[in-house]
Short mmCIF file of N, CA and C in Angstrom, two decimals:
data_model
loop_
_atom_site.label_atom_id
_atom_site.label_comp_id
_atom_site.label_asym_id
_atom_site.label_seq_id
_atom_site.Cartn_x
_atom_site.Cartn_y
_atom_site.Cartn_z
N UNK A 1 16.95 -1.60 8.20
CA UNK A 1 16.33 -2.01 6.96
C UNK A 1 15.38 -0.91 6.50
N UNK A 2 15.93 -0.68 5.27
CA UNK A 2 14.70 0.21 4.56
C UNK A 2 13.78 -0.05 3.65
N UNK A 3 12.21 -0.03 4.64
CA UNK A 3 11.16 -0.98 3.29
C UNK A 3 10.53 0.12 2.31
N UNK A 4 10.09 0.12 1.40
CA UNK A 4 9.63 0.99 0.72
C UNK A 4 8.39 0.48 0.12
N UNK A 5 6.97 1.53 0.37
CA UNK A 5 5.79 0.81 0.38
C UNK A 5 5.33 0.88 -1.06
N UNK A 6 5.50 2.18 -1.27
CA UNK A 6 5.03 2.49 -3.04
C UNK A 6 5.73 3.66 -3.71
N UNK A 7 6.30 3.70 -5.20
CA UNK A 7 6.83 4.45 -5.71
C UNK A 7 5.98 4.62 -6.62
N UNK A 8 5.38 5.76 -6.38
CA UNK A 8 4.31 6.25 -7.47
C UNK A 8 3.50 5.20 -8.03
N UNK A 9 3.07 5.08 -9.36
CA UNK A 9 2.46 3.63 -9.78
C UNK A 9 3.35 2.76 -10.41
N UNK A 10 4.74 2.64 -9.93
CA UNK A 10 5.46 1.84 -10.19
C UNK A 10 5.60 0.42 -9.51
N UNK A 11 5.50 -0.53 -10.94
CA UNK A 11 5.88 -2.16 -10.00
C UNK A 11 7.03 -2.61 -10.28
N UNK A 12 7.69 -2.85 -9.12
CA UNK A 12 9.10 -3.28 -9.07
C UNK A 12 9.43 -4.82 -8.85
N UNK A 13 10.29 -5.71 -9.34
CA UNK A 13 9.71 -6.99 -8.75
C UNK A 13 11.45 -7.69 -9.12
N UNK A 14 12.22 -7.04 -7.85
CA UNK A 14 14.05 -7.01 -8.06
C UNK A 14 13.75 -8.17 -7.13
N UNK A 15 15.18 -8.93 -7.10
CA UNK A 15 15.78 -9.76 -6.07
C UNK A 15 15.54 -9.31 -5.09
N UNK A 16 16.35 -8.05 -4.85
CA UNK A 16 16.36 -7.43 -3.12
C UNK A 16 15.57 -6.24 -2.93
N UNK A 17 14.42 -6.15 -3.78
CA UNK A 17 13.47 -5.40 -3.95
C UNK A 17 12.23 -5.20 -4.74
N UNK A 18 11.07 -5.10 -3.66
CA UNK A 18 9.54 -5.22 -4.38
C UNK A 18 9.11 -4.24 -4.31
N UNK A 19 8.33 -3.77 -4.66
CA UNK A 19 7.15 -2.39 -4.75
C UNK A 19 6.45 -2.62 -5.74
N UNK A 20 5.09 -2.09 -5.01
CA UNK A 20 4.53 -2.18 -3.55
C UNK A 20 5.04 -3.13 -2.59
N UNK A 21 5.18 -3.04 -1.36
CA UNK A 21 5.34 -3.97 -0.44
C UNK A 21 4.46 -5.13 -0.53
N UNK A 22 4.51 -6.50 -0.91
CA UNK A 22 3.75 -7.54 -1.03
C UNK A 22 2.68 -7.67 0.24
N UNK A 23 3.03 -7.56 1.43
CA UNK A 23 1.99 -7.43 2.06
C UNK A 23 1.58 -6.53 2.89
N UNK A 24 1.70 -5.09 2.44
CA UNK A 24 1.21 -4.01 3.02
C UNK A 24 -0.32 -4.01 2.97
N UNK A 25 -0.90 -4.58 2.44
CA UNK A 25 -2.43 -4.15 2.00
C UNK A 25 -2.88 -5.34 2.96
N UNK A 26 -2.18 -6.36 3.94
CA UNK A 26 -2.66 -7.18 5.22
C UNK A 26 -2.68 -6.62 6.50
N UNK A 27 -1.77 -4.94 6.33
CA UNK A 27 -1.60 -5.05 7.48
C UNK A 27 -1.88 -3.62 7.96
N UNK A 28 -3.00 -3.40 8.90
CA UNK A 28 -3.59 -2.03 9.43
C UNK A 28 -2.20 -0.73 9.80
N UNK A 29 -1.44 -1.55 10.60
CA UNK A 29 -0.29 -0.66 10.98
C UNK A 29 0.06 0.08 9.58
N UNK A 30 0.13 -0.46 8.52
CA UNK A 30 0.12 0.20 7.49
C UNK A 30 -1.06 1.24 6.56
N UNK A 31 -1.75 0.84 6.08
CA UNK A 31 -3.00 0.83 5.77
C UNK A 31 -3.47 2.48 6.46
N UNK A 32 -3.79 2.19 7.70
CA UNK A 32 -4.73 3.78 8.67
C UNK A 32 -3.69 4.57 8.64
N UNK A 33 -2.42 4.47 9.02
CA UNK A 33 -1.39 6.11 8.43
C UNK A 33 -1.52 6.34 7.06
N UNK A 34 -1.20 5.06 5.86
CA UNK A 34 -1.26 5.66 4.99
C UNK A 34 -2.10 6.26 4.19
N UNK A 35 -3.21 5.93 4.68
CA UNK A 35 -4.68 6.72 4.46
C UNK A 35 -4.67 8.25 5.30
N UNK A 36 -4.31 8.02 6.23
CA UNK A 36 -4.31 9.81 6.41
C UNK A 36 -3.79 10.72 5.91
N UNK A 37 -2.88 10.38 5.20
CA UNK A 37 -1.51 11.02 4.31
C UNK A 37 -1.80 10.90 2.81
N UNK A 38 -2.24 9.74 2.14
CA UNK A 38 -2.25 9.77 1.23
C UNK A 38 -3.59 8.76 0.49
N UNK A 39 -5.06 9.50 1.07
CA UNK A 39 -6.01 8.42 0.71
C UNK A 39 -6.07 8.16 -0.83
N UNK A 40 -6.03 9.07 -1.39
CA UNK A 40 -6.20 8.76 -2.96
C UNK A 40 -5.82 8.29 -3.97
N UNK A 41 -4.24 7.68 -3.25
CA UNK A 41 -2.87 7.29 -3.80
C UNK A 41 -3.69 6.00 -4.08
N UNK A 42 -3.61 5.47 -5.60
CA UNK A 42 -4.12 4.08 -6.09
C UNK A 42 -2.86 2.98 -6.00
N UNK A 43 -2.95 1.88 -5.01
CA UNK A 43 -2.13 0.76 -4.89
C UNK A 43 -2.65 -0.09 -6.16
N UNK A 44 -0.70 -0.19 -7.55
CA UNK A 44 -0.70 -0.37 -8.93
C UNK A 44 -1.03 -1.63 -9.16
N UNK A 45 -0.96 -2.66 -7.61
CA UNK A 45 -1.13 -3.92 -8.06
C UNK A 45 -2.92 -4.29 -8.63
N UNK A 46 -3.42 -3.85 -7.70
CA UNK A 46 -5.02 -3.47 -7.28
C UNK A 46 -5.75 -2.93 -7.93
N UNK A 47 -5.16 -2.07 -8.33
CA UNK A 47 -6.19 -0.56 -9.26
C UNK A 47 -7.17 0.23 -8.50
N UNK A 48 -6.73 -0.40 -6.86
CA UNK A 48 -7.86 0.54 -5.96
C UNK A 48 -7.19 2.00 -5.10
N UNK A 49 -8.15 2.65 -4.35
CA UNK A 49 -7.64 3.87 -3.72
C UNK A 49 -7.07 3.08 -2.13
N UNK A 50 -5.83 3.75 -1.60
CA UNK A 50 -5.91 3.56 -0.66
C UNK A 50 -6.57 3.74 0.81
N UNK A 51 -7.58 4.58 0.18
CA UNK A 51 -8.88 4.37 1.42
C UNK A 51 -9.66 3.56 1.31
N UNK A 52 -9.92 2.56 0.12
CA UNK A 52 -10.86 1.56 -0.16
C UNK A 52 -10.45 0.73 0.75
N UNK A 53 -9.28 0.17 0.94
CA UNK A 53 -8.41 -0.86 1.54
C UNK A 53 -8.40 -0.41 3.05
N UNK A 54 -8.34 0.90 3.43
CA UNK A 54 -8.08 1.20 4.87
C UNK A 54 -9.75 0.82 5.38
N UNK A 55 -10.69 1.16 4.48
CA UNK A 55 -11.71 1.41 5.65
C UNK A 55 -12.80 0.06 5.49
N UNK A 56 -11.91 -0.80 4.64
CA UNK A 56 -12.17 -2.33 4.77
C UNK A 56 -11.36 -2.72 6.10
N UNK A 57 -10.32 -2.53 6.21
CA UNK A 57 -9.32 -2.87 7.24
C UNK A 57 -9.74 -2.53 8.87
N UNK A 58 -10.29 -1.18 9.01
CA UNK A 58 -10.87 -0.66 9.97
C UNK A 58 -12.51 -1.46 10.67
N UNK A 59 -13.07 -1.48 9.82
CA UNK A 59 -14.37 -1.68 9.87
C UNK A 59 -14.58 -3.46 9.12
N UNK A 60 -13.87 -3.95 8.62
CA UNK A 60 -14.40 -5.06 7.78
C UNK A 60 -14.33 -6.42 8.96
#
């Protein structure tokens, strides 16, 4: 299975496909890589940075 977390600031909302991942922003396994790679990347649902979300996740 291939999940796909975010396509640029695109929202996708198919039958057999969402983007953003509906619940990537619950889950650390996600969240702390994708902050090392890409903190500044804004998740489109949110309007926030993805380090806002990681270092709630880490520390909250």
């Amino acid at each position: 299975m291939l999940i796909f977390l975010l396509y640029g600031n695109h929202i996708i909302d198919e039958a057999d496909l969402i983007v953003p991942h509906p619940r990537m922003l619950e889950r650390a396994f996600v969240l702390i890589p994708l902050n090392d790679i890409a903190s500044d990347v804004v998740e489109p649902n949110s309007n926030e940075k993805i380090r806002e979300f990681s270092a709630y996740r880490r520390f909250g």
